[in-house]
Amino acid sequence: MLLGGPKAEGSLDTPMISNDMEEINQKIYKAFHDINSIFQGQFRILGADIHHSDQKQLLVLAMPFKITPNNVVQDEEIVSRDLKTDVRHPGVRSGYVIPGLIAFHFDVDLKRALASIGQVICASGKKYTLIGGMSGKNTDGGQMFEITNSGVKDPHPLYKFRLIYSFPNDPTHYFDNGCKFWQLNQNAQEKVQTETRKAGKLLFHLSGSIRKVYDALLAVMSKKSHCDAIELTLEGLKHIITFSDNCGHLSFVYNKLMDLKQSDSVDFAELLALCGLN
């Protein structure tokens, strides 16, 4: 069958990460607590995979105070906001939450936390000496961070991530552009969720690996916030192929889908039906 895939490793609800990464995650969480960081217990890392050095992950900061969001400007699907609050916090100035201040303080505490850890020796026997901090801007102006294993030659990032923010009285997860916070409007959010579910279903069928699908979709969406299911599938396949062995059948499918896209003859519902996924 053209769009056949190998036996699945898990279900779409249970993304897997490496044992080493889980151990490192716990070390980092504990280190933030040990240095008495203002961010201790307030963050979690999404989609971490130690093997994918180009992976851009999302680190959710669960801020401990309530906000009042104000619309600043809406540009098609993007809504920019100022977030007001009446609390005292290092990330707040004159009653407004300032993303640049939060990023600055997170950078300081991240460096302190990693320095306090020293060398990590995982159950696998692998050794990691962690360093990290700010590493330039994302395409929309949001601050990027990296954590690297300095104990190896030519180190690649173990984590490459940006911050997103949640608040206790607001269900929205906010991104930032360095100056203001932004979110997709409700219709755009629902569209992204729908298209991602469709692409994830097909990618899982093709690759048989939840971890690869999860990582691929995060990598694509960290670069492109607005993709339809076809583009997500193509870009996701490209990512999976890059980090897979024996992926000849995936390369074949990718080339076929590219041909169909270029001829403007891709019907995603038909693709799902062909795979028995409707």
CSV table of N, CA, C and O in Angstrom, one decimal, residues 2 161 210:
chain,number,residue,atom,x,y,z
A,2,LEU,N,0.5,2.3,-0.8
A,2,LEU,CA,1.3,3.5,-0.9
A,2,LEU,C,1.7,4.1,0.4
A,2,LEU,O,2.8,4.5,0.7
A,161,PHE,N,14.8,26.1,23.1
A,161,PHE,CA,13.4,26.4,23.5
A,161,PHE,C,13.1,27.9,23.6
A,161,PHE,O,14.0,28.7,23.7
A,210,ILE,N,5.3,7.5,18.0
A,210,ILE,CA,4.8,8.6,18.7
A,210,ILE,C,5.8,9.7,18.9
A,210,ILE,O,5.6,10.9,18.7
